[in-house]
Amino acid sequence: MFAALLLCLVGIAVAQRPQPCTTPPQWEGRLFDINEEQKFRVEGKLSYDAVYRRERLVDEIDETTGEDYFDTIALFDQRVEFIYNYKARNCTRQEIRRPWRDFGIRPNDRSFGEAYIGSSVFPETGVLVTIWGGNFTTPTNDTIDYVSTWTYRGCLPVSRTTYSEKYGSSHLSWYDITVGISDPNVFIPRRECLTNFEWENRFTLFGTPNKKIE
Ligand SMILES: *[C@@H]1O[C@H](CO)[C@@H](O)[C@H](O)[C@H]1NC(C)=O
Ligand SMILES: *[C@@H]1O[C@H](CO)[C@@H](O)[C@H](O)[C@H]1NC(C)=O
Ligand SMILES: *[C@@H]1O[C@H](CO)[C@@H](O)[C@H](O)[C@H]1NC(C)=O
């Protein structure tokens, strides 16, 4: 029902049965994420690494609003995140309870076809996207429905809309995605977040591991 509604908004492109594409495992991009019901809004730059399951999000916020803004490094394999508060200039270390969010197309997702965002009438007025949706159940047993789009060429994430009875609807959009991680040290937490020992050994502890241990 929710998916059908979205499709009316997007417009339906009829095509042969599409194959899910594979999103690059490491990329960086600017995101805008909003949820009205939860009064939640994030604007920032994300470094995303699905190989070692880690994320860094640097909030971009208008300093004049007086709101707190953060630099968060989340290491899902170690289940720990470091949240640096720019205003208070301090860092909180906490256990990660939320599941890793994979921004690729999931194996059970259903195709909703392909469509142009913008237009295909003139050159460079649109981007062809592939649309997929599905649902998942959180550890707290809430079902979340989602519909997401990826660029048809390159399979880069474009947007994700989620809906659940408990959390309402959220919309996440990506901009200016680049493939790969530009700075290999981007997942090393700030000095304020680490003990003296951790800081001295930061490249071994938080740099890029040579090999993924399964
Ligand atoms: C950081 O500073 C804020 C404001 O001064 C304070 O409320 C908070 O408890 C501090 N957090 C840590 C981890 O020190
Ligand atoms: C979740 O998706 C599956 C198909 O992948 C579907 O059979 C099921 O009805 C959906 N569940 C809900 C609660 O929408
Ligand atoms: C999860 O929710 C479903 C339907 O809402 C219910 O049937 C099931 O028993 C719940 N499971 C747990 C572990 O609470």
Coordinates of C-alpha atoms and ligand atoms in Angstrom, one line a residue:
M1 CA 0.0 0.0 0.0
F2 CA 2.7 2.4 1.1
A3 CA 4.9 1.3 -1.9
A4 CA 1.9 1.7 -4.3
L5 CA 1.5 5.3 -3.1
L6 CA 5.1 6.1 -3.7
L7 CA 5.0 4.7 -7.1
C8 CA 2.2 7.0 -8.1
L9 CA 4.5 9.9 -7.1
V10 CA 7.5 8.5 -8.9
G11 CA 5.7 7.5 -12.1
I12 CA 6.0 4.0 -13.4
A13 CA 8.5 2.9 -16.0
V14 CA 7.7 -0.5 -17.5
A15 CA 10.7 -2.6 -18.3
Q16 CA 11.8 -6.2 -18.4
R17 CA 12.3 -7.9 -15.0
P18 CA 15.2 -5.9 -13.6
Q19 CA 18.2 -7.5 -11.9
P20 CA 19.4 -6.1 -8.6
C21 CA 22.6 -4.2 -9.1
T22 CA 25.6 -4.2 -6.6
T23 CA 26.4 -1.0 -4.8
P24 CA 30.1 -0.3 -4.2
P25 CA 30.9 -1.3 -0.6
Q26 CA 32.8 1.9 0.2
W27 CA 31.6 5.4 -0.7
E28 CA 31.2 8.9 0.7
G29 CA 28.4 11.4 0.2
R30 CA 26.3 14.1 1.7
L31 CA 23.0 13.1 3.2
F32 CA 19.8 14.7 4.3
D33 CA 17.6 12.6 6.5
I34 CA 14.3 13.8 8.0
N35 CA 11.6 12.3 10.2
E36 CA 8.7 14.6 11.1
E37 CA 7.1 12.4 13.7
Q38 CA 10.4 11.8 15.6
K39 CA 11.4 15.5 15.2
F40 CA 14.6 14.1 13.7
R41 CA 16.7 15.8 11.1
V42 CA 20.3 15.1 10.0
E43 CA 22.4 16.8 7.4
G44 CA 26.0 15.8 7.1
K45 CA 28.7 14.0 5.3
L46 CA 28.9 10.2 5.6
S47 CA 31.8 7.9 5.0
Y48 CA 30.3 4.4 4.5
D49 CA 32.3 1.2 4.7
A50 CA 30.3 -2.0 4.3
V51 CA 33.5 -4.1 4.2
Y52 CA 34.5 -3.4 7.8
R53 CA 31.0 -2.2 8.8
R54 CA 31.7 1.3 9.9
E55 CA 30.4 4.7 9.3
R56 CA 31.5 8.3 10.1
L57 CA 29.0 11.0 10.0
V58 CA 30.0 14.6 10.3
D59 CA 27.0 16.8 10.9
E60 CA 26.6 20.0 8.9
I61 CA 24.5 22.3 10.9
D62 CA 23.9 26.0 10.9
E63 CA 25.9 27.1 13.9
T64 CA 23.6 30.1 14.5
T65 CA 20.6 27.8 15.5
G66 CA 22.4 26.9 18.7
E67 CA 21.7 23.2 18.3
D68 CA 24.3 20.6 19.2
Y69 CA 26.1 19.0 16.3
F70 CA 28.3 15.9 16.2
D71 CA 31.0 14.0 14.6
T72 CA 30.1 10.3 15.0
I73 CA 32.3 7.2 14.3
A74 CA 30.3 4.0 14.5
L75 CA 32.2 0.7 14.5
F76 CA 29.5 -2.0 14.1
D77 CA 31.8 -5.0 14.3
Q78 CA 33.2 -3.8 17.6
R79 CA 29.7 -2.5 18.6
V80 CA 31.0 0.8 19.8
E81 CA 30.5 4.4 18.7
F82 CA 32.3 7.6 19.5
I83 CA 30.2 10.7 19.5
Y84 CA 32.1 14.0 19.6
N85 CA 30.0 17.0 20.5
Y86 CA 31.4 20.1 18.7
K87 CA 29.7 22.6 21.0
A88 CA 30.6 20.9 24.3
R89 CA 34.0 19.8 22.8
N90 CA 33.7 16.4 24.5
C91 CA 33.2 12.9 23.4
T92 CA 30.9 10.1 24.5
R93 CA 31.7 6.4 23.9
Q94 CA 28.7 4.1 23.9
E95 CA 27.6 0.6 22.9
I96 CA 25.9 0.4 19.5
R97 CA 22.4 -1.2 19.8
R98 CA 21.0 -0.4 16.4
P99 CA 21.6 -2.9 13.6
W100 CA 24.0 -2.1 10.7
R101 CA 22.2 -0.4 7.8
D102 CA 23.1 -1.8 4.5
F103 CA 22.6 0.7 1.7
G104 CA 22.7 -2.0 -1.0
I105 CA 19.7 -3.8 -2.6
R106 CA 18.7 -6.6 -0.3
P107 CA 18.3 -10.1 -1.6
N108 CA 14.5 -10.3 -0.9
D109 CA 13.7 -6.8 -2.2
R110 CA 11.1 -6.5 -4.9
S111 CA 11.6 -4.4 -8.0
F112 CA 9.4 -1.5 -8.7
G113 CA 11.0 -0.9 -12.1
E114 CA 13.0 2.0 -13.3
A115 CA 12.2 5.7 -13.8
Y116 CA 13.8 9.0 -14.5
I117 CA 14.1 11.5 -11.7
G118 CA 13.6 14.7 -13.6
S119 CA 13.2 14.0 -17.3
S120 CA 14.7 12.1 -20.2
V121 CA 13.3 14.6 -22.7
F122 CA 16.5 16.7 -22.9
P123 CA 20.1 15.6 -22.4
E124 CA 21.3 15.9 -18.8
T125 CA 17.9 16.7 -17.3
G126 CA 17.4 13.5 -15.5
V127 CA 19.0 10.5 -13.7
L128 CA 17.7 7.0 -14.4
V129 CA 17.1 5.1 -11.2
T130 CA 16.2 1.6 -10.3
I131 CA 13.6 1.3 -7.5
W132 CA 13.4 -1.5 -5.0
G133 CA 11.3 -2.0 -1.8
G134 CA 10.8 -4.4 1.0
N135 CA 10.5 -4.7 4.7
F136 CA 12.5 -5.8 7.7
T137 CA 11.9 -6.4 11.3
T138 CA 14.0 -4.7 14.0
P139 CA 15.4 -6.4 17.1
T140 CA 12.5 -4.7 18.9
N141 CA 10.0 -6.5 16.5
D142 CA 8.9 -3.4 14.6
T143 CA 8.3 -3.9 10.9
I144 CA 9.8 -1.2 8.7
D145 CA 8.7 -0.9 5.1
Y146 CA 11.0 0.9 2.7
V147 CA 11.3 1.9 -0.9
S148 CA 14.7 3.0 -2.1
T149 CA 16.3 4.2 -5.4
W150 CA 19.8 3.7 -6.8
T151 CA 21.3 5.1 -10.0
Y152 CA 20.8 2.7 -12.8
R153 CA 24.4 3.2 -13.9
G154 CA 26.8 2.6 -11.0
C155 CA 24.2 1.4 -8.5
L156 CA 24.8 4.4 -6.2
P157 CA 22.2 5.1 -3.5
V158 CA 19.9 8.1 -4.3
S159 CA 17.1 8.0 -1.7
R160 CA 15.3 5.8 0.9
T161 CA 11.8 6.3 2.3
T162 CA 10.9 4.2 5.3
Y163 CA 7.6 3.8 7.1
S164 CA 6.7 2.0 10.3
E165 CA 3.8 2.4 12.7
K166 CA 6.1 3.1 15.6
Y167 CA 8.5 5.6 14.0
G168 CA 6.4 7.1 11.2
S169 CA 8.0 7.9 7.9
S170 CA 11.5 9.1 7.2
H171 CA 13.1 10.3 4.0
L172 CA 16.8 10.1 3.3
S173 CA 18.5 11.5 0.2
W174 CA 22.1 11.3 -0.9
Y175 CA 24.0 13.9 -2.9
D176 CA 27.5 14.1 -4.5
I177 CA 28.5 10.5 -3.9
T178 CA 32.1 9.5 -4.5
V179 CA 33.2 5.9 -4.6
G180 CA 35.9 4.7 -2.1
I181 CA 37.2 6.3 1.1
S182 CA 39.2 9.3 0.4
D183 CA 41.1 9.5 3.7
P184 CA 42.2 6.1 5.1
N185 CA 42.3 7.6 8.6
V186 CA 38.7 8.8 8.5
F187 CA 37.6 6.1 11.0
I188 CA 40.2 7.0 13.7
P189 CA 38.3 8.8 16.5
R190 CA 39.3 12.2 17.7
R191 CA 41.9 12.7 20.5
E192 CA 39.1 13.6 22.9
C193 CA 37.5 10.2 22.4
L194 CA 40.5 8.0 23.2
T195 CA 42.7 7.1 26.2
N196 CA 46.4 7.8 25.9
F197 CA 47.1 4.2 25.1
E198 CA 44.5 4.1 22.4
W199 CA 45.7 7.4 20.9
E200 CA 49.3 6.1 20.7
N201 CA 48.1 2.9 19.0
R202 CA 45.3 4.6 16.9
F203 CA 46.6 3.4 13.5
T204 CA 46.7 -0.2 14.6
L205 CA 43.5 0.0 16.5
F206 CA 41.3 2.1 14.1
G207 CA 43.2 2.3 10.8
T208 CA 42.2 0.1 7.9
P209 CA 42.8 -3.6 8.7
N210 CA 44.8 -5.5 6.1
K211 CA 42.4 -8.3 5.9
K212 CA 38.8 -8.8 6.8
I213 CA 38.5 -11.6 9.4
E214 CA 35.1 -13.4 8.8
Ligands
LIG1 C1 29.8 17.1 27.6 O1 29.4 18.4 27.9 C2 28.0 18.6 28.1 C3 27.8 20.0 28.4 O2 28.7 20.7 29.2 C4 27.6 17.7 29.4 O3 26.2 17.8 29.5 C5 27.9 16.3 29.1 O4 27.6 15.5 30.2 C6 29.4 16.1 28.7 N1 29.6 14.7 28.3 C7 30.8 14.1 28.6 C8 30.9 12.7 28.1 O5 31.6 14.6 29.3
LIG2 C1 7.3 -8.2 3.9 O1 7.8 -8.5 2.6 C2 7.4 -9.8 2.2 C3 7.9 -10.1 0.9 O2 9.3 -9.9 0.8 C4 5.8 -9.9 2.2 O3 5.5 -11.3 1.9 C5 5.3 -9.5 3.6 O4 3.9 -9.5 3.5 C6 5.8 -8.2 4.0 N1 5.4 -7.9 5.4 C7 4.8 -6.8 5.7 C8 4.4 -6.7 7.2 O5 4.5 -5.9 4.9
LIG3 C1 6.4 -9.8 16.7 O1 5.3 -9.3 16.2 C2 4.4 -10.2 15.6 C3 3.2 -9.5 14.9 O2 3.1 -8.1 15.3 C4 3.9 -11.2 16.6 O3 3.1 -12.1 16.1 C5 5.1 -11.9 17.3 O4 4.7 -12.7 18.3 C6 6.1 -10.9 17.8 N1 7.3 -11.5 18.2 C7 8.0 -11.2 19.3 C8 9.2 -12.0 19.6 O5 7.6 -10.3 20.1

